[in-house]
Coordinates of C-alpha atoms and ligand atoms in Angstrom, one line a residue:
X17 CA 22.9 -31.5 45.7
X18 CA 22.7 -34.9 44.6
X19 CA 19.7 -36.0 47.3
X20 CA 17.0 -34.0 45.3
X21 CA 14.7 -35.2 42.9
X22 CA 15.3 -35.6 38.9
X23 CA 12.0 -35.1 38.3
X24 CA 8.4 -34.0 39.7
X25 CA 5.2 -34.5 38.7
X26 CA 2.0 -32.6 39.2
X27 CA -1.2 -34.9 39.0
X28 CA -1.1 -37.9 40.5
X29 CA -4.5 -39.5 38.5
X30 CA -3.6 -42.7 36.8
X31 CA -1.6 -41.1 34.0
X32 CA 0.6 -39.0 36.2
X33 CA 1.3 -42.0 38.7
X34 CA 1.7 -44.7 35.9
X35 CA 4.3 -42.8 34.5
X36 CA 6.3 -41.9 37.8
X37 CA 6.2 -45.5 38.5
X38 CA 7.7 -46.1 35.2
X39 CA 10.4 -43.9 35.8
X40 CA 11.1 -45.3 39.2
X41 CA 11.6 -48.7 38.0
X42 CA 13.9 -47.0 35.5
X43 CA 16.2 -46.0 38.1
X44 CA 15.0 -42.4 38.1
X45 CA 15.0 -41.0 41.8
X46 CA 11.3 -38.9 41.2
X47 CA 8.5 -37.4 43.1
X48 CA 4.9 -35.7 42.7
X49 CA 2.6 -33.4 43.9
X50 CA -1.1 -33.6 44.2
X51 CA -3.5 -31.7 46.2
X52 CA -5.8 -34.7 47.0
X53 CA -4.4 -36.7 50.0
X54 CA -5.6 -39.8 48.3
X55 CA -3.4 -39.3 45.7
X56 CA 0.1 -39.4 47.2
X57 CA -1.4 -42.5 49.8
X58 CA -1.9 -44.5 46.4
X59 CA 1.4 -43.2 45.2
X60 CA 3.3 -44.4 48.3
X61 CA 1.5 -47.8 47.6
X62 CA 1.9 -48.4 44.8
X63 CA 5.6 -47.2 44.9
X64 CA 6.4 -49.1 48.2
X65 CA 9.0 -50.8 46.1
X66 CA 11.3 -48.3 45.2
X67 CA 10.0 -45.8 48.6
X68 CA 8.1 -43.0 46.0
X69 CA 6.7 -40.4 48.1
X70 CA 4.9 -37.2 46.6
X71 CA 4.1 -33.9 48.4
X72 CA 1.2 -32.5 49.9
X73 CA 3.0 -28.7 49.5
X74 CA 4.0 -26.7 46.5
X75 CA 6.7 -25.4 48.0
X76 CA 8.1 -28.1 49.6
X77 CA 7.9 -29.9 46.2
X78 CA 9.7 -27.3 44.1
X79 CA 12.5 -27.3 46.8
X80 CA 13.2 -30.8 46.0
X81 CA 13.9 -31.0 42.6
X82 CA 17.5 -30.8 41.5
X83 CA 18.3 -27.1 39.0
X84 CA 17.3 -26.8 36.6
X85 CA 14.1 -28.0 37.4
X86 CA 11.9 -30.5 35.6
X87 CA 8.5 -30.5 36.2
X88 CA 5.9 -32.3 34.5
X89 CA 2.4 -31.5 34.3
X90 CA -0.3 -34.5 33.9
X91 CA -3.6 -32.2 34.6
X92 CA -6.9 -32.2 32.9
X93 CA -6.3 -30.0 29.8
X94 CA -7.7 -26.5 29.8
X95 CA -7.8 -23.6 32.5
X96 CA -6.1 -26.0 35.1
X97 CA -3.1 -26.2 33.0
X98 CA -3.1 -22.4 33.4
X99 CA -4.0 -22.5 37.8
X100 CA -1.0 -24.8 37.7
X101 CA 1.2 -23.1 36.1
X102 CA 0.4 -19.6 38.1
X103 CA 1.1 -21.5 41.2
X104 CA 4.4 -22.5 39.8
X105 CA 6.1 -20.1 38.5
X106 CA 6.6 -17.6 42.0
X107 CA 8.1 -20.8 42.9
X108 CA 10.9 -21.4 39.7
X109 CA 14.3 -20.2 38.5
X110 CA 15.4 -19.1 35.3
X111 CA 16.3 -22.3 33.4
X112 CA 13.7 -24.7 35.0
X113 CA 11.0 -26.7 32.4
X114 CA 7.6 -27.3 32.7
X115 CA 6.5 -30.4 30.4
X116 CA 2.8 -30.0 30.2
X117 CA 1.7 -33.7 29.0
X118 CA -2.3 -33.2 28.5
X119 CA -3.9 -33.2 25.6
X120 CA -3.8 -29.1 25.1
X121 CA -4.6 -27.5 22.1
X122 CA -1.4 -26.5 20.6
X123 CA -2.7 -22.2 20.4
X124 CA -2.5 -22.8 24.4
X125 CA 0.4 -24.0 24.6
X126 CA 2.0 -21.3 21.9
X127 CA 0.6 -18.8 24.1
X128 CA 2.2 -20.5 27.5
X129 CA 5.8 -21.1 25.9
X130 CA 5.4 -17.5 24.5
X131 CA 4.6 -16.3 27.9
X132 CA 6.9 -18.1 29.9
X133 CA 10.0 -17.6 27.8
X134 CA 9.8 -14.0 28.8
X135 CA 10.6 -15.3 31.9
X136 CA 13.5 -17.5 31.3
X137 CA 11.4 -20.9 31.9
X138 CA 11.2 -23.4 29.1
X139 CA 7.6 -24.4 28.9
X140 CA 7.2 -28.2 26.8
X141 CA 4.1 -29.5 24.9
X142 CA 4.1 -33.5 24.9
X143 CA 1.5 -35.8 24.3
X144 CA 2.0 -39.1 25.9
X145 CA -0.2 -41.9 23.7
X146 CA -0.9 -45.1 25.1
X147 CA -3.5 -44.8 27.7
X148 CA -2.7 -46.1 31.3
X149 CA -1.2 -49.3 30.3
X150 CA 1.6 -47.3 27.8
X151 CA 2.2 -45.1 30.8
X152 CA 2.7 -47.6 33.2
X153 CA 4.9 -49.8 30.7
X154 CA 6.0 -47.9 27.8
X155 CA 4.4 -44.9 26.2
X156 CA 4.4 -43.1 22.7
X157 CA 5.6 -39.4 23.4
X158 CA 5.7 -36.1 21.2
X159 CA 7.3 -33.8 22.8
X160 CA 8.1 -29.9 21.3
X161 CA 9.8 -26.6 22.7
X162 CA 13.5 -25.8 23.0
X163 CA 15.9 -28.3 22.0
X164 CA 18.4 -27.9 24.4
X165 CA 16.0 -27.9 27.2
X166 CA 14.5 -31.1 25.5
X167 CA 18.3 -32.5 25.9
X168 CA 17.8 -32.4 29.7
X169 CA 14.6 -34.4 29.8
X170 CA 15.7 -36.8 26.6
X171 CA 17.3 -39.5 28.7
X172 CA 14.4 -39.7 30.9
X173 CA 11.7 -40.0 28.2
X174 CA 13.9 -42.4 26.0
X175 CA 14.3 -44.9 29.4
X176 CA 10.5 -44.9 30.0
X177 CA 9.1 -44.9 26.0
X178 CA 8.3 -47.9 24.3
X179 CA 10.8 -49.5 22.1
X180 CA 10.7 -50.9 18.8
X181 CA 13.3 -52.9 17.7
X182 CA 15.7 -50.8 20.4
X183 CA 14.3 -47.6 18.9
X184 CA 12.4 -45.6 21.8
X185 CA 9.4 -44.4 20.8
X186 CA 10.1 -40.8 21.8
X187 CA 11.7 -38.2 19.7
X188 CA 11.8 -34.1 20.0
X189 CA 9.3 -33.2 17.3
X190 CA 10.4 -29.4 17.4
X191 CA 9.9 -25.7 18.7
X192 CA 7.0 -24.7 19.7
X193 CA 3.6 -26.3 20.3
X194 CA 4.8 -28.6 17.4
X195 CA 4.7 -31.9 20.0
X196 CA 1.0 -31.0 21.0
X197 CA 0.2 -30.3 17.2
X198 CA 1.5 -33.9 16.5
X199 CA -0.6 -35.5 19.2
X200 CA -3.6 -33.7 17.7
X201 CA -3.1 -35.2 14.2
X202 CA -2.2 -38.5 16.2
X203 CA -5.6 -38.3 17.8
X204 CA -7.5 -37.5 14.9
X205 CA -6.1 -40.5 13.2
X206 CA -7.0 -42.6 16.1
X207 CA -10.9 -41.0 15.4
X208 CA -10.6 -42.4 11.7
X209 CA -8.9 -45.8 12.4
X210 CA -12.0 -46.2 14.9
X211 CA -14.4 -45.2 12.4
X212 CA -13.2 -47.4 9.6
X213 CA -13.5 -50.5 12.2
X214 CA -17.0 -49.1 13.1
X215 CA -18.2 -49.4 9.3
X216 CA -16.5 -52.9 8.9
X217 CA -18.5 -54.5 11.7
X218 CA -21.1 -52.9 10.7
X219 CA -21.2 -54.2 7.1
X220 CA -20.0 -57.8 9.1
X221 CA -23.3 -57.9 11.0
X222 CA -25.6 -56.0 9.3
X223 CA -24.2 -56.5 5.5
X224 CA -23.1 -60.2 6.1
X225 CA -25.2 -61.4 9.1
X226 CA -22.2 -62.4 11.4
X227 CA -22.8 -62.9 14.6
X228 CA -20.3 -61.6 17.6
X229 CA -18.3 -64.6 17.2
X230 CA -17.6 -64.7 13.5
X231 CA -17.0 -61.3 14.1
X232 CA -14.5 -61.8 16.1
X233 CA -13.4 -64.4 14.4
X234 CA -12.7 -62.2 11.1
X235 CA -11.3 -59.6 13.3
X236 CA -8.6 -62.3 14.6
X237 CA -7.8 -63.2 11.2
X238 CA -7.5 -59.6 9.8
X239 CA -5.5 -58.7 12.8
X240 CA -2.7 -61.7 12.1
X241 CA -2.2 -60.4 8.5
X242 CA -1.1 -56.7 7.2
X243 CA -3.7 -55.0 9.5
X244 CA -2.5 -55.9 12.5
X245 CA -3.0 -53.0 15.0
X246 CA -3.9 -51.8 18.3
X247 CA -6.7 -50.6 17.7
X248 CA -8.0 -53.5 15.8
X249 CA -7.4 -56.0 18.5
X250 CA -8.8 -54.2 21.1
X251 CA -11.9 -54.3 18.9
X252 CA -11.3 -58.2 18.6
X253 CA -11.5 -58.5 22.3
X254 CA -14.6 -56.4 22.6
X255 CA -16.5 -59.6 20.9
X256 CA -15.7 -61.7 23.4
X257 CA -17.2 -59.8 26.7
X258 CA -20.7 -61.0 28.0
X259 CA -22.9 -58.9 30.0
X260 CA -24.0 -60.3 33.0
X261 CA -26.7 -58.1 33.4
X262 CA -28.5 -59.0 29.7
X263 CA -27.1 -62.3 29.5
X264 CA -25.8 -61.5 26.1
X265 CA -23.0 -60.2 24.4
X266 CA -21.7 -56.5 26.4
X267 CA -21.5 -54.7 23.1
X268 CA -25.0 -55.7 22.2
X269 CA -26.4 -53.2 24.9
X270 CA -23.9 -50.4 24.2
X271 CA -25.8 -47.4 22.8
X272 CA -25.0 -46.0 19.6
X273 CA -24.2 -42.5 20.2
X274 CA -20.6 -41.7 20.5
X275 CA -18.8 -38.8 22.6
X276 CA -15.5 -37.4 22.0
X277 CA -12.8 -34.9 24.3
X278 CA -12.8 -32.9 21.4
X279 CA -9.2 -33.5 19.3
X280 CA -10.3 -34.8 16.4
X281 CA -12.6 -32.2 15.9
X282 CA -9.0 -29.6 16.2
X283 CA -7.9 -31.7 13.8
X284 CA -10.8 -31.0 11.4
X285 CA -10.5 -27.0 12.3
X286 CA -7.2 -26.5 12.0
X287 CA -7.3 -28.5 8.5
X288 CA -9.8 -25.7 7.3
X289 CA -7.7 -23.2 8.5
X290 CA -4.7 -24.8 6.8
X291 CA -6.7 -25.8 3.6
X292 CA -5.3 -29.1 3.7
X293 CA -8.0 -31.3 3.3
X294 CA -8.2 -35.0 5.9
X295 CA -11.4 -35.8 4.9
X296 CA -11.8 -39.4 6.0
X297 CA -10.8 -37.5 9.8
X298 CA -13.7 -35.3 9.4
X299 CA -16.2 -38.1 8.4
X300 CA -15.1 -39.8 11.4
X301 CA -15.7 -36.5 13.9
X302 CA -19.1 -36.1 12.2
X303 CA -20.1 -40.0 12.6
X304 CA -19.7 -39.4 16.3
X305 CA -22.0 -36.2 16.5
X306 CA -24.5 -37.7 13.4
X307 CA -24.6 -40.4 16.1
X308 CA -26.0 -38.6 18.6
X309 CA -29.0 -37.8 16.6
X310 CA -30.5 -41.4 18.2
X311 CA -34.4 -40.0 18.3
X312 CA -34.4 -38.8 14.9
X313 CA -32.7 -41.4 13.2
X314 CA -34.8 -43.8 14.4
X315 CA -37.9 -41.9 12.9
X316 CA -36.3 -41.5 10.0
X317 CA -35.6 -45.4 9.8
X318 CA -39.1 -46.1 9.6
X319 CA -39.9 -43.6 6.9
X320 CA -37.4 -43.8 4.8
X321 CA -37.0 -48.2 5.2
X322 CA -33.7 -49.6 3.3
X323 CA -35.5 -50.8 0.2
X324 CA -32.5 -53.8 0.0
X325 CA -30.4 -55.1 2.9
X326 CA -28.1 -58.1 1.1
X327 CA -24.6 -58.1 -0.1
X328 CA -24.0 -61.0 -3.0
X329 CA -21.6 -63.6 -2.7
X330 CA -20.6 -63.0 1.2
X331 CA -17.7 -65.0 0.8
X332 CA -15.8 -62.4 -1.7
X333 CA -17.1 -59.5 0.1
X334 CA -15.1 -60.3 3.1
X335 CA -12.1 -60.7 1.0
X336 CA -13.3 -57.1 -0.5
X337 CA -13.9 -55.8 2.6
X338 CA -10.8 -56.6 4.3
X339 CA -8.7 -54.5 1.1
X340 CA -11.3 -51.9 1.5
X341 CA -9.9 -51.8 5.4
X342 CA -6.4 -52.0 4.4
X343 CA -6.7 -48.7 2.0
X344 CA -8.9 -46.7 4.1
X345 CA -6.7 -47.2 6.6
X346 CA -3.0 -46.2 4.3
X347 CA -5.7 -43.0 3.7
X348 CA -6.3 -42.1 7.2
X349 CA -2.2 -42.2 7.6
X350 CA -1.8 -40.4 3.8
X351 CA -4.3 -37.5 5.4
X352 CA -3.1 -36.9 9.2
X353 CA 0.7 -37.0 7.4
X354 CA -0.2 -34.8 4.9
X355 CA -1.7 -32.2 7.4
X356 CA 1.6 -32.5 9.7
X357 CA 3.6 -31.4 6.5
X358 CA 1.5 -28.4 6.0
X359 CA 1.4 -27.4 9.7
X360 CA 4.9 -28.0 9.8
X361 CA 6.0 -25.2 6.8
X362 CA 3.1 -22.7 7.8
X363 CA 4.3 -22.9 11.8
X364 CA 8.0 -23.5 11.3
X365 CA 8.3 -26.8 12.9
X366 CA 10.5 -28.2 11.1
X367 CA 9.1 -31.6 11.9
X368 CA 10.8 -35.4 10.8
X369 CA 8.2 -37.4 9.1
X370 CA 10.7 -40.2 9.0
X371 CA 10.7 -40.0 13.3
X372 CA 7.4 -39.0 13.8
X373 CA 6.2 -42.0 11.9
X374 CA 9.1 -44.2 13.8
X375 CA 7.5 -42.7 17.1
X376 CA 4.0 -44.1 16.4
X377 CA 5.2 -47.8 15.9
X378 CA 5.3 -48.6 19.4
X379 CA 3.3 -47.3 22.8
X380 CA 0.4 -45.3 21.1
X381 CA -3.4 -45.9 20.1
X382 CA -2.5 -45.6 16.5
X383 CA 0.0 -48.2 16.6
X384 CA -0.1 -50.7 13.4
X385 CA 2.5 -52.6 11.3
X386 CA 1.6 -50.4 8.3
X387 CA 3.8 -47.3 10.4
X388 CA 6.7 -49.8 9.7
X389 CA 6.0 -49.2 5.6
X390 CA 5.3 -45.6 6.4
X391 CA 8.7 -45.1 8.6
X392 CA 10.6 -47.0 5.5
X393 CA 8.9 -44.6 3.1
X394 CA 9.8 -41.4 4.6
X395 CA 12.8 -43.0 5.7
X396 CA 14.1 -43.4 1.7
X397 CA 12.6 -40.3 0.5
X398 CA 12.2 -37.7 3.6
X399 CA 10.8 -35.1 1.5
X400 CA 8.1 -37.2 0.0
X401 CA 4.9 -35.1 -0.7
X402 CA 2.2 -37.5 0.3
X403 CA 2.3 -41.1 0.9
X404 CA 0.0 -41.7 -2.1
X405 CA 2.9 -40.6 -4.0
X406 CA 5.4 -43.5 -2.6
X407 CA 6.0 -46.5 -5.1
X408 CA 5.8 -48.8 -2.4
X409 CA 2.1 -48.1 -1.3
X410 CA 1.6 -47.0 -4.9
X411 CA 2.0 -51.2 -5.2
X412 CA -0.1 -51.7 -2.5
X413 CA -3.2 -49.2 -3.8
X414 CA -2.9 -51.0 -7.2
X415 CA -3.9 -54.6 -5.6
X416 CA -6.6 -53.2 -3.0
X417 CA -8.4 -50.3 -5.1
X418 CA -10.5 -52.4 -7.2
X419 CA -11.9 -54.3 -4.1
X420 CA -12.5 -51.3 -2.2
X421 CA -14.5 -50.3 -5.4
X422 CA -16.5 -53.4 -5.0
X423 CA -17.2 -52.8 -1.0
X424 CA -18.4 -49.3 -1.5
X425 CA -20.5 -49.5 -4.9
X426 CA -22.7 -52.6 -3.0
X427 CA -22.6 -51.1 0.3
X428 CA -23.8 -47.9 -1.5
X429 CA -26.6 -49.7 -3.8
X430 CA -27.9 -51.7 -0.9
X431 CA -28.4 -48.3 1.6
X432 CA -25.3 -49.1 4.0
X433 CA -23.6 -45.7 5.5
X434 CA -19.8 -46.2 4.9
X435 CA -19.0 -42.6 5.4
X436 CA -15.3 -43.0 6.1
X437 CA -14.5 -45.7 3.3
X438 CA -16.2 -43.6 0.3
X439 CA -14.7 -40.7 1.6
X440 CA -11.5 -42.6 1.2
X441 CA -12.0 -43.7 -2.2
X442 CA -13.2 -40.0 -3.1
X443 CA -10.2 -38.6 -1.8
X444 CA -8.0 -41.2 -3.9
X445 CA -9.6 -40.8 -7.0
X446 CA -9.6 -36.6 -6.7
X447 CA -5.6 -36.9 -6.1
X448 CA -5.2 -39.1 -9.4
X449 CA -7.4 -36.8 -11.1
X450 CA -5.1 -34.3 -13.6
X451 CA -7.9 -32.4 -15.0
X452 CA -10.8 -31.9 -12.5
X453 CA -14.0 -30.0 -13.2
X454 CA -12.5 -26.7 -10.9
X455 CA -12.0 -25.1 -13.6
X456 CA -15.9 -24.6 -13.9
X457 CA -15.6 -22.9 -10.4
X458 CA -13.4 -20.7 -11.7
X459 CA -15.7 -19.7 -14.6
X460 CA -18.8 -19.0 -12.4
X461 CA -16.7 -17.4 -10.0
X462 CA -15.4 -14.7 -12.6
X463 CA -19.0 -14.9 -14.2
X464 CA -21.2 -14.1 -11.1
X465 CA -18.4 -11.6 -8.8
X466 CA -15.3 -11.2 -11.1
X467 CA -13.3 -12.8 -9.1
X468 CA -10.8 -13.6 -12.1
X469 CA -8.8 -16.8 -13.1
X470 CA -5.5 -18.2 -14.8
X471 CA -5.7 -19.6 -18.2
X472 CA -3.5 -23.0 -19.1
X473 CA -2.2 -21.6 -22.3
X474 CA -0.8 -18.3 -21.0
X475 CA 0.3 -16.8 -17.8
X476 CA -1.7 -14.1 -15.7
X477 CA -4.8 -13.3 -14.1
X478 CA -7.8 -12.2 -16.5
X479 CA -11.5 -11.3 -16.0
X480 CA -13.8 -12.1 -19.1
X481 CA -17.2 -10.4 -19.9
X482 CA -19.5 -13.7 -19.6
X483 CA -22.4 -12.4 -21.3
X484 CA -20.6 -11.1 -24.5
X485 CA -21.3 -13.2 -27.5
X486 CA -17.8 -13.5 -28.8
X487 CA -14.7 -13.8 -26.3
Ligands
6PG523 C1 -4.1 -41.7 23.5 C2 -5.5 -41.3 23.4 C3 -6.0 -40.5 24.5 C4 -7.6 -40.6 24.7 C5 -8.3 -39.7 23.7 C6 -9.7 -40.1 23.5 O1 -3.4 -41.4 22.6 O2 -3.7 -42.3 24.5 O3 -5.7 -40.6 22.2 O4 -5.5 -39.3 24.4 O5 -8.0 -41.9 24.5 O6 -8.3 -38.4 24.2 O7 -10.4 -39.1 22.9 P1 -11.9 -39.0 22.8 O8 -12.5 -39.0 24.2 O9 -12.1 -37.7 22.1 O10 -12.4 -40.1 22.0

């Protein structure tokens, strides 16, 4: 029947109706379905336009939606996802698709797809970056399950994704829970990205003694040249705001403990569980809960006073600092990559680098013009082992390292916390290390349990008896 609807969504919040408007003005003939009456009134508002009307009844919105179905689920992540989807599927037909476009851990929805398959329905992962605004006007999206289910939706998603240079900003990622995995990783990035512009203001005003305004004045700059990112011009704006209330600057009476949803901590548990280390990510997750910690740090501010609070020559620090920003940030890329290869031979996702990176160059948080060096890298050598290990950014560690060097080694001697830039320059200078000092973990492994170890001049595994004078 040609009069039914392409596509319904369930949750009409602000992601849900941003997206359906999207797809409306795309030409798509969609619907939705929320519980709350308030929700479909601002719907029909705000769709007036193009006459969007959602439903007030399950039933009635199941019934019309063309076969195979395609619904889409934009609902808190969590045990709603799982309410939702026990109301749905009395209601579906073998062949119909649920796209579940929360932020859900990718285990949930491995045990969703799992369960559903056994009833012929198709159940998607996605995660849809670019908060409200990307919604509304162009998102990033990750989607993962069955490809030939994904071939139904693909038109939809590639009309409403952002576009860079004509390329959407969409792309199946592969089976599974791989699309959620990706967001995950995505996320965590965002966490480290947010961190390194955290420990660049603060070296700005507490290091340098900008105020707000030079702040953002350096922040202007930095975003015009090979930084330039979302995430980074957002943080521009934020210096501009006053607060009517204080009569200063907003971000002036913004407390210093930060919360989180809880992804980039996945990130950091699933990298354990992988042993693939991201540890610039997990600086970033624990600066947020070391943050929250207000009470005691300020105690221990008083007893334990910075003996020295100055950084020489200003002027070449900011040069410094702005190639310390620049690395950190090819690092937090380098990691959340690097974990996405790993997840992607341990759970058989069979995941494109090359598109995944293309993907993030438009519509998401993470958003930068350093993705368009990272597509062209994976793009000449797809089965490139780390981006470290590309001759391109190989160039471009070569010119920043020895700055970043600088940044860290005064920030360090003069007290300043840069958690997630040293933890960058540690990671680095491990990777280039040939012969590290694990062999020593080796010995007083074997020495104290027997654990055993490999020798470098002879194959096999071999225990020695440490307390024995001669070997
Ligand atoms: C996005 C964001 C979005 C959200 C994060 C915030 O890609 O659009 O990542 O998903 O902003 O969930 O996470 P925290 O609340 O944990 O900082």
């Amino acid at each position: 029947m040609n009069n039914k609807y392409i596509l319904g969504m369930i949750g009409l919040g602000t992601m849900g109706r941003n997206l359906l408007l999207n797809m409306a003005d795309n030409g798509f003939s969609v619907t939705g379905y929320d519980k709350d009456a308030r929700m479909l009134q601002k719907l029909e508002e705000d769709g007036k336009a193009h006459n969007l009307k959602g439903f007030a009844s399950v039933e009635d919105f199941i019934q019309s939606l063309e076969l195979p179905r395609r619904v889409m689920l934009l609902v808190p992540a969590g045990q709603i996802v799982d309410s939702v989807i026990q109301e749905l599927v009395p209601l579906l037909d073998k062949g119909d698709m649920i796209i579940d476009s929360g932020n859900s851990h990718f285990t949930d929805t491995s045990r969703r797809a799992e369960d559903l398959s056994k009833q012929g329905i198709h159940f998607f992962g996605m995660g849809i970056s670019g908060g409200e605004e990307g919604a509304r006007f162009g998102p990033s999206m990750m989607p993962g399950g069955d490809k030939t289910a994904y071939n139904t939706v693909k038109p939809i998603l590639e009309a409403v994704s952002a576009k860079v240079n004509g390329d959407p900003c969409v792309a199946y990622i592969g089976p599974g829970a791989s699309g959620h995995f990706v967001k995950m990783v995505h996320n965590g990035i965002e966490y480290a990205i947010m961190q390194i512009i955290a420990e660049a203001y603060y070296m700005l005003k507490n290091g340098m003694g900008y105020n707000n305004e030079q702040i953002y004045n350096t922040f202007k700059k930095w975003n015009e040249g090979r930084l330039h990112c979302f995430l980074l011009e957002v943080t521009r704006d934020i210096f501009k705001v006053k607060d009517a209330k204080s009569g200063g600057y907003l971000i002036d009476v913004i407390k210093d403990e930060a919360k989180s949803k809880g992804t980039g901590k996945w990130t950091s548990q699933i990298s354990m569980d992988l042993q693939l280390p991201i540890p610039i990510i997990n600086e970033a997750v624990s600066s947020r809960d070391l943050s929250k910690f207000k009470q005691l740090r300020v105690v221990l501010a008083n007893a334990l006073p910075h003996e020295t609070e100055k950084i020489d020559n200003p002027a070449d620090f900011e040069v410094q600092l702005e190639q310390a920003f620049y690395f950190a940030m090819i690092t937090c890329y380098a990691q959340g990559l690097h974990l996405l290869s790993q997840a992607s031979t341990e759970y058989k996702y069979d995941m494109n680098l090359q598109e995944i990176s293309q993907i993030w160059r438009g519509g998401c948080i993470i958003r930068a013009a350093l993705l368009e060096d990272i597509y062209h890298a994976y793009s000449e050598q797809p089965d490139l082992a780390h981006l470290y290990a590309d001759a391109g950014i190989q160039n471009k560690l070569k010119e920043i390292v020895p700055g970043t060097r600088k940044v860290i080694g005064n920030a360090i001697q003069n007290g300043f916390a840069l958690p997630a830039f040293a933890s960058a320059l540690t990671y680095y200078d491990s990777f280039r290390t040939a012969n590290s000092p694990l062999n020593l973990t080796q010995a007083q492994r074997d020495f104290f349990g027997a654990h055993t170890f490999e020798r470098t001049d002879e194959p096999g595994i071999f225990h020695a008896d440490w307390n024995s004078d001669n070997l």
